[in-house]
mmCIF file of C-alpha atoms in Angstrom:
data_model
loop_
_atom_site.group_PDB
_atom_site.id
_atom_site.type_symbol
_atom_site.label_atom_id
_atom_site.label_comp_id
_atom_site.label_asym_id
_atom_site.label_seq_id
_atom_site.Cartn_x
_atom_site.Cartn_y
_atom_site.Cartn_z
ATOM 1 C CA UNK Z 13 131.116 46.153 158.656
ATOM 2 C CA UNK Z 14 128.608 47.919 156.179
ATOM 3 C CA UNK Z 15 129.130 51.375 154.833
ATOM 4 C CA UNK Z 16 126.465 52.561 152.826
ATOM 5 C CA UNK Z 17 128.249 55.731 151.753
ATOM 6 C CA UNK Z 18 127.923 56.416 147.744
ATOM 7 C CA UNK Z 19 131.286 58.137 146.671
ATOM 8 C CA UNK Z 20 131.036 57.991 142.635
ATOM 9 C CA UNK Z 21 131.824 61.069 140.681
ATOM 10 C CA UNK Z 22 132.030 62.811 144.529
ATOM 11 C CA UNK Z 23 134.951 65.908 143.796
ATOM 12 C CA UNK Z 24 136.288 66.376 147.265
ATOM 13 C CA UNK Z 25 137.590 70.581 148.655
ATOM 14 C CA UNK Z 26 141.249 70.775 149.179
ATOM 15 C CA UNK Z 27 142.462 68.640 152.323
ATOM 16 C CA UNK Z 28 145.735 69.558 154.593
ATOM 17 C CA UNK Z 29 145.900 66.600 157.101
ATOM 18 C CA UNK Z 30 147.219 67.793 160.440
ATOM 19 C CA UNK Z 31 149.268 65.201 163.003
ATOM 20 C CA UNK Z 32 148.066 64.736 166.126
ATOM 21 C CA UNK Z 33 151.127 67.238 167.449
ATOM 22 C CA UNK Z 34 149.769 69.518 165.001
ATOM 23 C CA UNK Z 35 147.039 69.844 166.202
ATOM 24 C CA UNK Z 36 145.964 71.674 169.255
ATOM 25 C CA UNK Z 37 142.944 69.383 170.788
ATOM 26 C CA UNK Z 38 140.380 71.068 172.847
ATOM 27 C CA UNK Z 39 141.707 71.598 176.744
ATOM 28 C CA UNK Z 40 141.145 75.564 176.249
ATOM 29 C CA UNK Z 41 137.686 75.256 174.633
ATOM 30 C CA UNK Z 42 136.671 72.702 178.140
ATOM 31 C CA UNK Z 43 137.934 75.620 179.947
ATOM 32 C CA UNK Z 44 135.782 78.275 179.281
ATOM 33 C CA UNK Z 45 133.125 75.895 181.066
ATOM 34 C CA UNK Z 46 134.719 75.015 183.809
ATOM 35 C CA UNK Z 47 138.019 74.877 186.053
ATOM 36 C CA UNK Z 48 137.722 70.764 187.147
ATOM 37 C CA UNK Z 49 137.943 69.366 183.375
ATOM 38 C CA UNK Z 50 139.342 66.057 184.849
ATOM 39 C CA UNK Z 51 136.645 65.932 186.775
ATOM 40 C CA UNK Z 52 133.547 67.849 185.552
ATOM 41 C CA UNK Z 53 134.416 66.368 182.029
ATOM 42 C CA UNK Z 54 134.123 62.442 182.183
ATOM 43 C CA UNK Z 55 130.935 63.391 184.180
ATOM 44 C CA UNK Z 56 129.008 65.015 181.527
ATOM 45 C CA UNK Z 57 130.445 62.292 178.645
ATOM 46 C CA UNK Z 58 129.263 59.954 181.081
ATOM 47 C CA UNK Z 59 125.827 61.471 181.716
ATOM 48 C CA UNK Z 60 125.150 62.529 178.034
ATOM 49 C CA UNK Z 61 125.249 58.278 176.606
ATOM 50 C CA UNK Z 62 122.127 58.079 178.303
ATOM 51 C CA UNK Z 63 120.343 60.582 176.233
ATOM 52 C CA UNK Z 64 122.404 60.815 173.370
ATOM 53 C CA UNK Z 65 121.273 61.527 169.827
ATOM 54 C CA UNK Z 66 122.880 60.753 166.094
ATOM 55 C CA UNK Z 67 123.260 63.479 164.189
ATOM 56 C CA UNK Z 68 122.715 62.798 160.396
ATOM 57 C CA UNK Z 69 124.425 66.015 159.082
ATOM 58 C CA UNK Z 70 124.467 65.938 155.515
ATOM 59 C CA UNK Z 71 124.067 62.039 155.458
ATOM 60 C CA UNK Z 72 120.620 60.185 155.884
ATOM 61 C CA UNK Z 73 122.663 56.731 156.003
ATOM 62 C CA UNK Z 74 123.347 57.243 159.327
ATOM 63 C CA UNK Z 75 124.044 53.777 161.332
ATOM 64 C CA UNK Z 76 125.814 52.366 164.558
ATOM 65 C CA UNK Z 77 127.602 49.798 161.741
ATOM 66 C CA UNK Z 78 129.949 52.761 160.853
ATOM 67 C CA UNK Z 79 133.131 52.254 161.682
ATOM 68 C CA UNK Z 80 132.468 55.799 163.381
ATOM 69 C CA UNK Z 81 129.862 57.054 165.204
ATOM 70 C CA UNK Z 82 129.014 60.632 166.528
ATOM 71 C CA UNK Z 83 126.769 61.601 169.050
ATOM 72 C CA UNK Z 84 124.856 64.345 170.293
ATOM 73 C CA UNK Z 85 122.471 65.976 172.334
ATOM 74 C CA UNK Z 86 119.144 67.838 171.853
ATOM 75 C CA UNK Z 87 119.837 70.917 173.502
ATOM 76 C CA UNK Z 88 121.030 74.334 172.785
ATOM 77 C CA UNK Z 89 124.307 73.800 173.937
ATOM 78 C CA UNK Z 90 125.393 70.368 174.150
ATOM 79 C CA UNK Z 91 128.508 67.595 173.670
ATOM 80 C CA UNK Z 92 129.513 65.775 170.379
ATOM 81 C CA UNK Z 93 131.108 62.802 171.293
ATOM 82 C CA UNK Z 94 132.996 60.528 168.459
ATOM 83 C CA UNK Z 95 133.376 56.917 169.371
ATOM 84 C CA UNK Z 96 135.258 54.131 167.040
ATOM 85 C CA UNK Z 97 131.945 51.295 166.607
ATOM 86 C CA UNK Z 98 132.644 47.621 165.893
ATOM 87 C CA UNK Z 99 129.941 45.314 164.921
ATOM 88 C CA UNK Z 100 127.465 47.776 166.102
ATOM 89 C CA UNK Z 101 129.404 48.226 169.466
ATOM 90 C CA UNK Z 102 131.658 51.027 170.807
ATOM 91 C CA UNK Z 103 135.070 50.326 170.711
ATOM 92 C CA UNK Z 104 137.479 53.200 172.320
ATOM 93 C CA UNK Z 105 136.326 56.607 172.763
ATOM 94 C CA UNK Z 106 137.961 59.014 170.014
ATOM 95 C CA UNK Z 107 137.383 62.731 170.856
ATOM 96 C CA UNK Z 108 134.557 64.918 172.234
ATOM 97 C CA UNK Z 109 134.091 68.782 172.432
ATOM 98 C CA UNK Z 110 131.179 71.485 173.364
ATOM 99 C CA UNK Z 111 128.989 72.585 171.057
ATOM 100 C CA UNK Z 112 126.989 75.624 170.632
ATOM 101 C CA UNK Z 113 123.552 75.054 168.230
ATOM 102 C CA UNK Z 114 122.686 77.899 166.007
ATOM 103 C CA UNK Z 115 119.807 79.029 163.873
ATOM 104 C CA UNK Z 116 121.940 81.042 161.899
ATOM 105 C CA UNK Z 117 124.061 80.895 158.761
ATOM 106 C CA UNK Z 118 125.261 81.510 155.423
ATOM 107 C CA UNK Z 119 125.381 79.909 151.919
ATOM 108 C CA UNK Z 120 129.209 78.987 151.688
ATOM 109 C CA UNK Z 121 131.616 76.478 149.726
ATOM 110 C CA UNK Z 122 134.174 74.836 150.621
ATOM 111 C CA UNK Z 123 137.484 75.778 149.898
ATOM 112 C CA UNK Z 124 139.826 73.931 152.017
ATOM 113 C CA UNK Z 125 139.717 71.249 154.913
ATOM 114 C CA UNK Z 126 142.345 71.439 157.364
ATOM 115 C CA UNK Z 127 141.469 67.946 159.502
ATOM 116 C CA UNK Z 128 142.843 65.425 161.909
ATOM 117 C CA UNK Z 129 141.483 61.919 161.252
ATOM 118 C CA UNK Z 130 142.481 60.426 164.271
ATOM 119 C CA UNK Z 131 140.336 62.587 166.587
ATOM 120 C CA UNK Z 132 137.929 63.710 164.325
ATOM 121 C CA UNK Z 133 138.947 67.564 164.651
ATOM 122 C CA UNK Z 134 138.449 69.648 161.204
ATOM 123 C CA UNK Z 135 138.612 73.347 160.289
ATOM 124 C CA UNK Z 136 136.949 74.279 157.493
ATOM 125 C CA UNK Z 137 137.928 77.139 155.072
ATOM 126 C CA UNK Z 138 134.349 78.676 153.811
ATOM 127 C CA UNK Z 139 133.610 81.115 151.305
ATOM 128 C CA UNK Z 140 130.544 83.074 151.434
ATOM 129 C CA UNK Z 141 128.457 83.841 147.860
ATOM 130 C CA UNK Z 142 130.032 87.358 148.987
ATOM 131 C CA UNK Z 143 133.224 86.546 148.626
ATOM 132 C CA UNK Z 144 134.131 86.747 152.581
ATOM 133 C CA UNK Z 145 136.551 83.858 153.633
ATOM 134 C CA UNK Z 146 135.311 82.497 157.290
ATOM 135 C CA UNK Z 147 137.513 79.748 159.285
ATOM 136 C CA UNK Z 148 134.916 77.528 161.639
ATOM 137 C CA UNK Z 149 135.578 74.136 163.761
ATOM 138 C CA UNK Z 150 133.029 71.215 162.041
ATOM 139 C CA UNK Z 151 130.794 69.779 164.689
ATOM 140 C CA UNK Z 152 130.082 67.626 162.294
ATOM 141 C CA UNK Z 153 133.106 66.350 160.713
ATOM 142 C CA UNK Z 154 132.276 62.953 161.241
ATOM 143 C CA UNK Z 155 129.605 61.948 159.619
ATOM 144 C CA UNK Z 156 129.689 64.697 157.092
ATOM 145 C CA UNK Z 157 133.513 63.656 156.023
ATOM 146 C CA UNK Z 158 133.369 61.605 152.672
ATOM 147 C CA UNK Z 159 129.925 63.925 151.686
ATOM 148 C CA UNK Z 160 131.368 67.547 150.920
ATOM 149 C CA UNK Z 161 131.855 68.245 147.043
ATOM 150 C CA UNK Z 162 134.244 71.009 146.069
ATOM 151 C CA UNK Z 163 131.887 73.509 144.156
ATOM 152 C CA UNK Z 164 128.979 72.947 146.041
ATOM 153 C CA UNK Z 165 127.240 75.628 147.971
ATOM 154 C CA UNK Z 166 126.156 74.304 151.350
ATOM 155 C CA UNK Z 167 123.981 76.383 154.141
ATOM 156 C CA UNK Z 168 126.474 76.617 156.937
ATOM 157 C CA UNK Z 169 125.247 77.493 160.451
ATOM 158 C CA UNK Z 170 127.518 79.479 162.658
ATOM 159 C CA UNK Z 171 127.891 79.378 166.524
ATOM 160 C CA UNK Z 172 130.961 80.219 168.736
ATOM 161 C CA UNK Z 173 131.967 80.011 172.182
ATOM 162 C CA UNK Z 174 133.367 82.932 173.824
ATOM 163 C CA UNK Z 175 136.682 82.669 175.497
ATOM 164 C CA UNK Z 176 135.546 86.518 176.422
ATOM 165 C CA UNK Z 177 133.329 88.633 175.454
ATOM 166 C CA UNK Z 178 132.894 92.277 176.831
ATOM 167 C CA UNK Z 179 131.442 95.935 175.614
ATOM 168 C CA UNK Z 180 133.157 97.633 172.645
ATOM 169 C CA UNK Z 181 135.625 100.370 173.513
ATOM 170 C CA UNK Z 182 133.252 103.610 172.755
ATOM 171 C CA UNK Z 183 136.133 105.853 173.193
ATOM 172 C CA UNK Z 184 138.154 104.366 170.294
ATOM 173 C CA UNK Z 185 137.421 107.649 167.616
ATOM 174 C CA UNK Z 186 139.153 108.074 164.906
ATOM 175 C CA UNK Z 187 138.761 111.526 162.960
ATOM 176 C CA UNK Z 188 139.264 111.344 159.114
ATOM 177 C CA UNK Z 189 140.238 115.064 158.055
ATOM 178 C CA UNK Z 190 141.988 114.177 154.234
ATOM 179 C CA UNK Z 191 139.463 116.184 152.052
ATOM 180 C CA UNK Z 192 139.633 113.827 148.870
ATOM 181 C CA UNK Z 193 138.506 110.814 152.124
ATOM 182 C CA UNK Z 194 135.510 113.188 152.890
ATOM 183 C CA UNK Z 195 134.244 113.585 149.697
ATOM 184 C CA UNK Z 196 133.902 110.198 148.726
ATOM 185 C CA UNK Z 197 132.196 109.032 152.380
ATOM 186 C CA UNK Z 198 129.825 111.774 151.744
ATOM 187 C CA UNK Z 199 129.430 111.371 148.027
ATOM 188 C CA UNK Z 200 129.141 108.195 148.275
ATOM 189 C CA UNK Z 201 126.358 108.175 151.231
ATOM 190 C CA UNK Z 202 124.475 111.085 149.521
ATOM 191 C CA UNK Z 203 123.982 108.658 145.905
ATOM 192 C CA UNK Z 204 123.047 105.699 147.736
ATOM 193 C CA UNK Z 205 120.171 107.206 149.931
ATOM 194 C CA UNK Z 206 118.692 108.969 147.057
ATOM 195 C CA UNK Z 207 118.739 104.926 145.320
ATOM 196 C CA UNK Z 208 116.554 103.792 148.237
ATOM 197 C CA UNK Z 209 119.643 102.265 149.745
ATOM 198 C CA UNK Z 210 120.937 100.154 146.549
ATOM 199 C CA UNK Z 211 124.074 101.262 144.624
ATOM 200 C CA UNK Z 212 123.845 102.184 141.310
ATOM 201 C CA UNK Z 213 125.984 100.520 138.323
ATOM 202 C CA UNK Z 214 127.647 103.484 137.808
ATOM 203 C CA UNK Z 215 128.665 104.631 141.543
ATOM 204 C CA UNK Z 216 132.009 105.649 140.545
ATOM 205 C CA UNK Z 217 130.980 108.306 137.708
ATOM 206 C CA UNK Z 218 128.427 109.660 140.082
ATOM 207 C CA UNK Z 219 130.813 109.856 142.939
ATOM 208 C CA UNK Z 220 133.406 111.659 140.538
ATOM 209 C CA UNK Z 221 130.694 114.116 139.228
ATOM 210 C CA UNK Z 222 129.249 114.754 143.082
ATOM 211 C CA UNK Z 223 130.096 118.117 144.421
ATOM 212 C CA UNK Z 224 129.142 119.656 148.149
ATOM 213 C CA UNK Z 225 126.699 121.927 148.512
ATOM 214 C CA UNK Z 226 127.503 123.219 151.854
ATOM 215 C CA UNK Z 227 131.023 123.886 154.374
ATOM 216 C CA UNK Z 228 128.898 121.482 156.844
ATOM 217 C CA UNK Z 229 129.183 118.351 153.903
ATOM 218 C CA UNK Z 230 133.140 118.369 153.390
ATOM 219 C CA UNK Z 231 133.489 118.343 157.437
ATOM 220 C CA UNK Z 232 136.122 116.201 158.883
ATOM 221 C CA UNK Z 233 134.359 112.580 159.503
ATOM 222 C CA UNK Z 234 134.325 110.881 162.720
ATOM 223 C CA UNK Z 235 134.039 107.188 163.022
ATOM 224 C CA UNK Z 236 133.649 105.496 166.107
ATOM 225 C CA UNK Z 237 135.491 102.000 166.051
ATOM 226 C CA UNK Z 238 133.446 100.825 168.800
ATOM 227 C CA UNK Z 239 129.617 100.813 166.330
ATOM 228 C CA UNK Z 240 131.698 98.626 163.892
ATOM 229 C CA UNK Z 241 131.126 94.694 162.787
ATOM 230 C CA UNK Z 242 134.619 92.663 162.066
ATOM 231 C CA UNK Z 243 136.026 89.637 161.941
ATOM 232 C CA UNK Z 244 139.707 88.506 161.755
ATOM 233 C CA UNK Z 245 140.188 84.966 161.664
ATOM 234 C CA UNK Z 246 143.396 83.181 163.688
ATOM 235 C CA UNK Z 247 146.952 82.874 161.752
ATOM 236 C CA UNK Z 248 147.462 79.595 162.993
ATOM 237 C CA UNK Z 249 147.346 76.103 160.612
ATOM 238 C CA UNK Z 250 144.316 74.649 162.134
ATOM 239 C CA UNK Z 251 143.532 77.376 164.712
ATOM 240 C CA UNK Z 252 141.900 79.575 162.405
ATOM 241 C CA UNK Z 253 138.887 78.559 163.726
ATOM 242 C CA UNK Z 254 140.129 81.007 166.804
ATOM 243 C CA UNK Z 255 139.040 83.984 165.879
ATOM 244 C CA UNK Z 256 138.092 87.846 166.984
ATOM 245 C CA UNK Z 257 135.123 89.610 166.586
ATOM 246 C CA UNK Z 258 133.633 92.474 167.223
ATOM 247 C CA UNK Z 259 129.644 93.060 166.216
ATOM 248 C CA UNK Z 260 125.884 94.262 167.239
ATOM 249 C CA UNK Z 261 123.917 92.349 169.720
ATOM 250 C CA UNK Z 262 120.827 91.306 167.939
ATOM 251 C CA UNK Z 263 119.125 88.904 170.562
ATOM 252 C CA UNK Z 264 120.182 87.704 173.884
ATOM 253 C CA UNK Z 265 118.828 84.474 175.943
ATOM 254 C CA UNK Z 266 119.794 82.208 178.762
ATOM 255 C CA UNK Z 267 119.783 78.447 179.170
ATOM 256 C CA UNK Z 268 122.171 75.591 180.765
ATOM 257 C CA UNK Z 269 124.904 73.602 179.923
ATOM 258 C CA UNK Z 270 125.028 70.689 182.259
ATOM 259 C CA UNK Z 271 123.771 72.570 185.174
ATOM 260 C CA UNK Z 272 126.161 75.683 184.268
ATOM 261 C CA UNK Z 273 124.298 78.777 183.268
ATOM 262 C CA UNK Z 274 125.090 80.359 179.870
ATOM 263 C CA UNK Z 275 124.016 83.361 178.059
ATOM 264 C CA UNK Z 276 123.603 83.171 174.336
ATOM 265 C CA UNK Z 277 124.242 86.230 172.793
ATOM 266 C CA UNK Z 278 123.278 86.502 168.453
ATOM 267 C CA UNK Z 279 125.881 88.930 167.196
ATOM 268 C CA UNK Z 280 126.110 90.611 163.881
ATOM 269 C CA UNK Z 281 129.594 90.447 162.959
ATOM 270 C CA UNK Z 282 129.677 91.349 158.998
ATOM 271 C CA UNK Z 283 127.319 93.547 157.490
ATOM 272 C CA UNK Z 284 127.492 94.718 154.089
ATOM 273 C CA UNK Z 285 125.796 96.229 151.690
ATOM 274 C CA UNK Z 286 124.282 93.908 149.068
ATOM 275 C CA UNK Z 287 125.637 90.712 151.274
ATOM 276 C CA UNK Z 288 123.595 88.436 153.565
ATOM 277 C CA UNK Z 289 124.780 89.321 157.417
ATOM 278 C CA UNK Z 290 127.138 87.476 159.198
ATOM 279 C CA UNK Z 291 125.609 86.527 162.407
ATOM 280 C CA UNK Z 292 126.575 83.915 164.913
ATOM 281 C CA UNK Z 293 124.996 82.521 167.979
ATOM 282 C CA UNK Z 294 127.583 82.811 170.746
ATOM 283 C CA UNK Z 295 127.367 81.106 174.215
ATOM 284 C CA UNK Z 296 128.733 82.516 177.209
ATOM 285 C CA UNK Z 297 129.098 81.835 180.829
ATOM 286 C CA UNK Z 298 126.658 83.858 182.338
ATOM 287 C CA UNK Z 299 128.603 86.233 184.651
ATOM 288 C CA UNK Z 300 128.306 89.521 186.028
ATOM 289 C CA UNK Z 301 129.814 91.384 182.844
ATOM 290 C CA UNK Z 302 128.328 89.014 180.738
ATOM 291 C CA UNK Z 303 124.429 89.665 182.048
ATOM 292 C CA UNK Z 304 125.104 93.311 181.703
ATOM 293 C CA UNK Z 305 125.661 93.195 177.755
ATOM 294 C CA UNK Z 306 122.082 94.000 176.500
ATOM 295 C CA UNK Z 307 120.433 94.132 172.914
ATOM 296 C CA UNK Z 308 121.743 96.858 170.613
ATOM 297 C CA UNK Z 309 124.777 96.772 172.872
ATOM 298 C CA UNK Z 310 127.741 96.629 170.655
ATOM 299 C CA UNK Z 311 130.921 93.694 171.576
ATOM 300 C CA UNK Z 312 134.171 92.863 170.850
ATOM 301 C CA UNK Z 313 134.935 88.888 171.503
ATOM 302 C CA UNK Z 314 137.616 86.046 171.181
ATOM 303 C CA UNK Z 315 135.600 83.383 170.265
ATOM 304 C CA UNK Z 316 135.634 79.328 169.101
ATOM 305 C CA UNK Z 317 133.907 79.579 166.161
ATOM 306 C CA UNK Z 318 131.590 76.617 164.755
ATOM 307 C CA UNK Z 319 130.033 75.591 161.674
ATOM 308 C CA UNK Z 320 127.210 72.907 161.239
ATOM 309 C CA UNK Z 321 125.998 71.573 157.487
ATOM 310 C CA UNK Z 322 122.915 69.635 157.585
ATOM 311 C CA UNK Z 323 121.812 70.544 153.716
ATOM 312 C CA UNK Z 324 122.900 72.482 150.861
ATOM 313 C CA UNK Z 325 122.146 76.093 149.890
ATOM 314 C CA UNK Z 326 119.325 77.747 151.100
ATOM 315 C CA UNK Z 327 117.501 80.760 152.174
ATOM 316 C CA UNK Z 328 117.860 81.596 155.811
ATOM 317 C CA UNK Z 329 114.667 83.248 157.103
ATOM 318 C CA UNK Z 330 116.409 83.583 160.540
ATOM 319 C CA UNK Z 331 119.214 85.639 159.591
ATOM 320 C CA UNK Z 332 116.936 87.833 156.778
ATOM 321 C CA UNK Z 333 114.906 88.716 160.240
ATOM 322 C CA UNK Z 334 118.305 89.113 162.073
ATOM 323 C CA UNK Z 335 119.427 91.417 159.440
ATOM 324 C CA UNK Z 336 116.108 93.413 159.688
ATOM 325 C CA UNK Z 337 116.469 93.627 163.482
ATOM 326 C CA UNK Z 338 119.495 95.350 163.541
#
């Protein structure tokens, strides 16, 4: 067996191994595609050999003389299958899952990798150039394994699956009536639009100094949880990647999944000032509540999330546009 992997000087992130009790494997994730896994399951493995791709990731030494092999497909939302190879040959079939592709993303580093080596199943701990932590499944874990460098920034594209995904709750208002509250939200809102929307080095003195000039300015606020974009990761060793969202429709489109249809829905999910938006591409079954979620429509959604590294930092053109969209 050849591996032409170069490891020298390579400073790996953090790495928790997880047991195979540990760890959760992915029945639930095969469910949100359909109700026959034993059946409907070894059909598409099955079906997707014939067509089946090899995803270099972040390595270009890619070759069926690993002593693992991953596979794809080229479609929007596809299978990654991981099979053990011997002398160029498949072996035993180690793990496969659904995957979602994405042109979206974010520059990240790795902090931490929370993995099981036996099936090929990682979580990755990410942290953005903003500072925002994000917990995402790797699709591809197995050929990128030995390649990630602690203190590297990587472009990491995001996708999810949605275990549900429905309309924002427009009624959930909350009224913020504490005066010393007001006067910063408006203080703060009045110095930034006369900067062209950039905050000044010295917001705080300016907010101190800022006084109202009218009754209508120190008004009680209301904000309307249901036009907000958050994220709250799972609290679960290795199911962080589980994970609620809520966010801002920015593009919706429909394609397949082995004959299945499924909506993919690009949602904002973090957006903040001075950062780079989080946006993920999130397939759905399409369904009757599903096809009625339209563009600008803000969602809440418990979602699989995904990363994918196939190079290191760059500038993401698709999610400047996304960010300009919304």
């Amino acid at each position: 067996m050849t591996i032409n992997y170069q490891y020298k000087n390579v400073q790996s992130p953090t790495k928790i191994t997880m047991t195979d009790e540990q760890s959760a494997g992915h029945a639930d994730h095969w469910s949100i595609l359909t109700d026959d896994m034993s059946h409907d399951v070894p059909e598409w493995l099955q079906k997707m050999i014939e067509k089946a791709a090899m995803p270099k990731g972040l390595n270009s030494n890619v070759s069926a003389q690993d002593s693992c092999l991953l596979l794809s497909e080229n479609q929007p939302c596809h299978i990654n299958q991981v099979l053990a190879m011997k002398n160029g040959k498949p072996e035993c079939f180690i793990n496969a899952y659904p995957c979602v592709d994405s042109p979206y993303g974010l520059n990240c580093k790795i902090e931490r990798i929370i993995a099981n080596d036996n099936s090929h199943d990682a979580v990755l701990r990410l942290r953005t150039a903003d500072g925002s932590i994000i917990y995402a499944f790797d699709q591809l874990y197995t050929a990128n394994r030995h390649l990630y460098q602690r203190d590297t920034s990587y472009f990491v594209n995001f996708s999810a699956w949605a275990h549900e995904i429905k309309l924002s709750e427009q009624h959930e208002v909350i009224m913020v009536e504490d005066q010393e509250a007001i006067r910063y939200h408006r203080a703060f809102n009045d110095i930034v639009a006369a900067n062209d929307g950039q905050i000044p080095d010295d917001l705080q003195e300016q907010i101190k100094e800022w006084k109202p000039e009218t009754k209508e300015q120190m008004a009680p606020v209301e904000i309307n949880l249901g036009h907000m974009c958050a994220y709250l990761f799972g609290d679960t060793l290795g199911q962080e990647d589980e994970a609620w969202c809520q966010g801002q429709v920015l593009g919706k489109q429909e394609t397949l999944f082995n004959g299945k249809p499924i909506i993919l829905f690009d949602v904002v999910i973090l957006r903040e000032q001075d950062a780079d938006p989080f946006v993920v591409r999130i397939g759905a079954l399409n369904t009757t509540e599903t096809a009625s979620i339209n563009v600008h429509d803000y969602v809440q959604a418990n979602v699989w999330l995904q990363a994918a590294m196939y190079k290191e930092n760059q500038k993401s053109q698709d999610a400047t546009a996304a960010s300009k969209a919304s």
